[in-house]
Coordinates of C-alpha atoms and ligand atoms in Angstrom, one line a residue:
M53 CA 116.8 76.1 121.9
A54 CA 115.1 78.9 119.8
S55 CA 111.5 78.1 119.4
V56 CA 111.5 79.3 115.8
R57 CA 114.0 77.2 113.8
R58 CA 112.6 77.4 110.5
A59 CA 111.6 79.8 107.6
V60 CA 109.6 79.7 104.7
I61 CA 110.6 82.2 101.7
L62 CA 108.1 82.8 98.9
A63 CA 109.7 83.4 95.5
A64 CA 106.9 82.6 93.2
G65 CA 105.9 85.8 91.9
L66 CA 106.1 86.6 88.3
G67 CA 108.0 89.7 88.7
T68 CA 105.9 91.9 86.2
R69 CA 107.1 95.1 87.7
M70 CA 110.8 94.4 86.7
L71 CA 110.2 93.3 83.2
P72 CA 112.1 92.8 80.8
A73 CA 114.9 92.1 83.3
T74 CA 112.7 89.2 84.7
K75 CA 111.5 87.7 81.1
S76 CA 114.1 84.9 81.7
V77 CA 115.6 85.6 85.0
A78 CA 113.6 85.4 88.3
K79 CA 113.2 88.6 90.0
E80 CA 114.5 87.0 93.2
M81 CA 117.8 86.5 91.3
L82 CA 118.5 90.2 90.3
P83 CA 121.6 91.5 92.0
I84 CA 121.9 94.1 94.9
V85 CA 125.5 94.9 95.0
D86 CA 127.0 91.5 94.7
R87 CA 124.0 89.2 95.9
P88 CA 121.0 88.2 94.4
I89 CA 117.8 89.7 96.2
I90 CA 116.8 86.5 97.8
Q91 CA 120.2 86.1 99.7
Y92 CA 119.6 89.1 101.6
A93 CA 116.3 87.3 103.1
V94 CA 118.4 84.2 103.6
E95 CA 121.2 86.2 105.3
E96 CA 118.5 87.8 107.6
A97 CA 116.8 84.5 108.6
A98 CA 120.1 82.9 109.2
A99 CA 121.1 85.7 111.6
A100 CA 118.0 85.1 113.6
G101 CA 119.1 81.7 114.3
I102 CA 117.0 80.0 111.4
E103 CA 118.4 76.6 110.6
E104 CA 116.3 75.3 107.8
I105 CA 114.6 77.3 105.1
V106 CA 111.7 76.3 102.9
M107 CA 111.6 78.1 99.5
V108 CA 108.3 78.0 97.6
L109 CA 109.2 78.4 94.1
A110 CA 107.5 79.1 90.9
P111 CA 108.0 76.0 88.3
D112 CA 111.1 77.7 86.4
R113 CA 113.2 79.0 89.2
G114 CA 116.0 76.3 88.7
A115 CA 118.8 79.4 89.1
I116 CA 117.6 79.6 92.9
R117 CA 117.9 76.0 93.6
E118 CA 121.5 76.2 92.0
H119 CA 122.4 79.2 93.8
F120 CA 121.7 77.4 97.1
G121 CA 122.8 74.1 96.0
G122 CA 126.3 72.7 95.5
G123 CA 128.4 71.7 92.5
S124 CA 128.5 74.7 90.3
H125 CA 130.8 74.9 87.3
T126 CA 132.7 77.6 89.0
E127 CA 133.0 75.6 92.2
A128 CA 134.7 72.9 90.2
I129 CA 137.0 75.2 88.2
A130 CA 138.0 76.8 91.5
R131 CA 138.6 73.5 93.1
A132 CA 140.8 72.3 90.2
R133 CA 142.8 75.3 90.3
G134 CA 143.3 75.0 94.1
N135 CA 141.9 78.4 94.8
A136 CA 140.5 78.0 98.2
A137 CA 139.6 81.6 98.5
L138 CA 137.3 81.2 95.3
V139 CA 135.6 78.1 96.5
E140 CA 134.6 79.8 99.8
R141 CA 132.8 82.6 98.0
V142 CA 131.1 80.3 95.6
V143 CA 130.0 77.9 98.4
A144 CA 129.0 80.6 101.0
P145 CA 125.3 80.8 100.2
E146 CA 124.7 77.1 100.4
R147 CA 126.4 77.1 103.9
L148 CA 123.8 79.8 105.2
A149 CA 121.0 77.3 106.1
K150 CA 119.6 73.6 105.2
F151 CA 117.4 74.3 102.1
T152 CA 114.2 72.6 100.9
F153 CA 112.4 73.5 97.8
V154 CA 108.8 73.1 96.9
E155 CA 106.9 74.5 93.9
Q156 CA 103.8 76.5 93.7
R157 CA 102.6 75.5 90.1
E158 CA 100.1 78.0 89.8
P159 CA 100.0 81.7 91.2
L160 CA 97.0 81.4 93.5
G161 CA 98.1 83.7 96.2
T162 CA 100.4 83.9 99.3
G163 CA 97.9 81.7 101.4
H164 CA 98.2 78.9 98.8
A165 CA 101.9 79.4 98.7
V166 CA 102.5 79.2 102.2
Q167 CA 100.4 75.9 102.4
Q168 CA 102.8 74.4 99.8
A169 CA 105.6 74.3 102.7
R170 CA 103.3 73.1 105.4
A171 CA 104.6 69.3 105.2
H172 CA 108.3 70.6 106.0
L173 CA 107.3 72.5 109.1
K174 CA 106.5 69.8 111.5
G175 CA 103.8 71.6 113.1
E176 CA 106.1 74.0 114.7
P177 CA 106.1 77.9 114.3
F178 CA 107.9 79.3 111.5
A179 CA 109.2 82.7 109.9
L180 CA 108.0 84.0 106.6
L181 CA 109.9 86.2 104.4
F182 CA 108.9 88.0 101.2
P183 CA 112.3 88.5 99.5
D184 CA 111.3 91.5 97.5
D185 CA 111.4 93.3 100.9
I186 CA 115.0 94.0 101.6
I187 CA 115.5 95.3 105.1
L188 CA 118.8 96.6 106.3
G189 CA 119.9 97.5 109.6
A190 CA 121.8 96.4 112.7
A191 CA 119.3 94.0 114.3
P192 CA 117.8 91.4 111.9
C193 CA 113.8 92.3 111.4
T194 CA 113.3 88.5 111.7
A195 CA 115.0 88.3 115.0
Q196 CA 112.9 91.2 116.3
L197 CA 109.7 89.6 115.2
V198 CA 110.9 86.2 117.0
G199 CA 111.5 88.1 120.3
T200 CA 108.1 89.4 120.1
Y201 CA 106.5 86.1 119.2
E202 CA 108.2 84.6 122.4
G203 CA 107.8 87.5 124.6
C204 CA 103.9 87.7 123.9
G205 CA 103.1 84.2 123.7
A206 CA 101.7 85.3 120.2
A207 CA 99.9 83.2 117.6
A208 CA 101.3 85.3 114.7
V209 CA 103.6 88.5 114.8
I210 CA 103.8 90.8 111.8
A211 CA 106.2 93.6 110.6
V212 CA 104.4 96.7 109.9
Q213 CA 105.6 100.0 109.0
Q214 CA 103.7 103.7 108.3
V215 CA 103.0 104.1 104.8
S216 CA 101.3 107.1 102.9
A217 CA 97.8 107.3 101.9
A218 CA 98.5 106.7 98.3
Q219 CA 100.3 103.6 99.3
I220 CA 97.8 102.0 101.4
P221 CA 96.1 100.1 98.6
Q222 CA 99.1 98.0 98.0
Y223 CA 99.6 96.8 101.4
G224 CA 97.9 94.5 104.1
I225 CA 96.7 97.2 106.7
V226 CA 96.6 96.5 110.4
D227 CA 93.9 97.7 112.9
P228 CA 95.6 97.8 116.3
E229 CA 93.6 97.7 119.5
A230 CA 95.7 100.6 120.9
P231 CA 98.8 102.3 120.2
G232 CA 102.2 101.0 121.5
N233 CA 104.7 98.6 120.0
P234 CA 104.2 95.7 119.7
A235 CA 100.3 96.3 119.4
R236 CA 97.8 93.5 119.6
L237 CA 95.4 93.5 116.6
R238 CA 91.7 93.4 116.3
G239 CA 91.7 93.1 112.5
I240 CA 93.9 93.2 109.4
V241 CA 92.7 93.6 105.8
E242 CA 94.6 93.1 102.3
K243 CA 94.8 96.2 100.2
P244 CA 92.0 98.4 101.2
A245 CA 91.0 101.8 99.8
A246 CA 92.6 104.6 101.8
S247 CA 89.3 106.0 102.7
G248 CA 88.2 102.9 104.5
A249 CA 91.5 101.7 105.8
P250 CA 91.6 100.8 109.8
S251 CA 95.3 102.6 109.9
D252 CA 98.2 103.8 108.0
L253 CA 100.4 100.7 109.4
G254 CA 101.2 98.5 106.3
V255 CA 102.3 94.9 106.5
V256 CA 106.0 94.5 105.4
G257 CA 107.0 91.2 104.1
R258 CA 108.2 89.7 107.5
Y259 CA 106.1 87.4 109.7
V260 CA 106.2 84.8 112.4
L261 CA 103.5 82.3 112.4
G262 CA 102.2 79.6 114.6
P263 CA 101.0 76.3 113.2
S264 CA 97.2 77.3 113.6
I265 CA 97.7 79.5 110.4
F266 CA 97.2 76.3 108.5
D267 CA 93.8 75.8 110.2
Q268 CA 92.8 79.3 108.9
I269 CA 94.6 78.7 105.2
E270 CA 92.4 75.6 104.7
K271 CA 89.3 77.7 105.2
L272 CA 90.5 80.4 102.7
E273 CA 88.0 81.7 99.9
P274 CA 89.4 83.8 97.2
G275 CA 90.3 87.4 98.7
A276 CA 91.8 90.6 97.2
G277 CA 92.6 90.0 93.4
G278 CA 90.7 86.7 93.5
E279 CA 93.7 84.9 95.2
L280 CA 94.0 83.1 98.4
Q281 CA 95.4 85.7 100.7
L282 CA 97.6 85.1 103.8
T283 CA 96.3 88.1 105.2
D284 CA 92.8 86.6 105.3
A285 CA 94.0 83.5 107.0
I286 CA 95.7 85.9 109.6
A287 CA 92.5 87.7 109.9
G288 CA 90.9 84.3 110.8
Q289 CA 93.6 83.7 113.7
I290 CA 92.3 87.2 115.0
A291 CA 88.6 86.1 114.7
A292 CA 89.0 83.0 116.5
G293 CA 90.5 85.0 119.5
E294 CA 94.1 84.2 118.9
P295 CA 96.7 86.7 120.2
V296 CA 98.1 88.3 116.7
Y297 CA 100.6 91.2 117.1
A298 CA 102.1 93.8 114.8
C299 CA 105.6 95.0 115.5
R300 CA 107.2 98.3 114.2
F301 CA 110.5 97.1 113.6
E302 CA 113.9 98.8 113.7
G303 CA 115.5 98.9 110.2
R304 CA 115.4 100.3 106.8
R305 CA 113.1 98.6 104.1
Y306 CA 113.3 98.7 100.6
D307 CA 110.7 97.2 97.9
A308 CA 113.2 95.6 95.6
G309 CA 110.3 94.4 93.5
R310 CA 110.0 97.8 91.9
P311 CA 112.7 99.5 90.0
A312 CA 113.0 102.5 92.2
G313 CA 113.1 100.4 95.3
A314 CA 115.5 98.2 93.9
I315 CA 118.0 101.1 93.0
A316 CA 117.6 102.5 96.4
A317 CA 118.1 99.1 98.0
A318 CA 121.5 98.8 95.9
V319 CA 122.7 102.2 97.0
A320 CA 122.1 101.7 100.5
A321 CA 123.5 98.4 100.7
A322 CA 126.6 99.4 99.0
L323 CA 127.0 102.4 101.3
D324 CA 126.8 99.9 104.1
R325 CA 130.0 98.2 102.8
E326 CA 133.2 99.8 103.9
E327 CA 135.0 98.8 100.5
L328 CA 132.4 100.5 98.4
R329 CA 131.5 103.5 100.6
T330 CA 133.9 106.1 99.8
D331 CA 134.2 106.0 96.0
L332 CA 130.3 105.7 95.7
L333 CA 129.8 108.7 97.9
A334 CA 132.0 110.7 95.9
H335 CA 130.2 109.7 92.7
L336 CA 126.8 110.3 94.1
T337 CA 128.0 113.6 94.9
T338 CA 129.0 114.5 91.4
L339 CA 125.6 113.5 90.2
M340 CA 123.8 116.0 92.9
P341 CA 122.2 118.9 91.2
R342 CA 123.9 122.2 91.9
E343 CA 122.2 124.9 93.7
Q344 CA 121.4 127.8 91.5
Ligands
LIG1722 C1 102.2 90.9 99.9 C2 101.0 90.9 101.0 C3 100.7 92.3 101.6 C4 102.0 93.1 101.9 C5 102.8 93.0 101.0 C6 104.3 93.5 101.7 O1 101.5 91.8 98.9 O2 99.9 90.3 100.4 O3 99.6 92.1 102.7 O4 101.8 94.4 102.7 O5 103.3 91.9 100.4 O6 105.4 93.6 100.6 P1 102.4 91.8 97.4 O7 103.6 93.0 97.5 O8 103.0 90.5 97.1 O9 101.1 92.2 96.3

């Protein structure tokens, strides 16, 4: 049996970068092609063998519960009309895993958000996904991290990718002991200034975490932005001598929490779909500026 059977998905951010679309709709429910942003993370976890997903939600995220729960109005109509194909499409999200929902009542940081899921994780390792990060590619990023976690006997594995100097202050940045992939870490820091950063490898919103992370979360003091930062809890694991690795994953990552990233993710996800690809490519070609 796989060692990592559960995942935590955080959906408790305010989505201010996508206002006004996120004034009444959770940013995780904005569509990329024909599914909400959060469904990409759920599908990635399910493809990695995850069976149970704990979602940490802000208090007003009823639409996310409904999306991964049963009994919608559309389902009732589809059943009444005997439209089995439509029923299948409506119930597809709830069949991806077993879902549990917990609330983070105040936005006190990623460390605090993960703590809300603790009681449902039964002391076992778990995958953690930030749904804003959409990662496309043949091998699910979460599956790559689980492979590293098992192969290295790690206490934590973190997905990283190279970021530009200008982007460094937006990311957790890792400090690898040596080049190579995966790389054991001697440190990790949340959103440093580019001048003092230990590397240019930024943390992407995918992790596999062993249960010792909660010993460190309990000790957290407010960090960057005055919040209880998961990055600081991982730094605590490293300081305690535990083996923590960064994994440069294969895949294309988009920050769907920002307008430009959401548009790029939508175009990329649509081009991956056979039935959309030809027409979309033809349309994009008409938008290309002509050479002088
Ligand atoms: C969070 C993490 C940060 C990570 C980033 C990836 O920051 O705190 O370490 O690099 O996600 O998306 P946020 O984007 O929530 O500010």
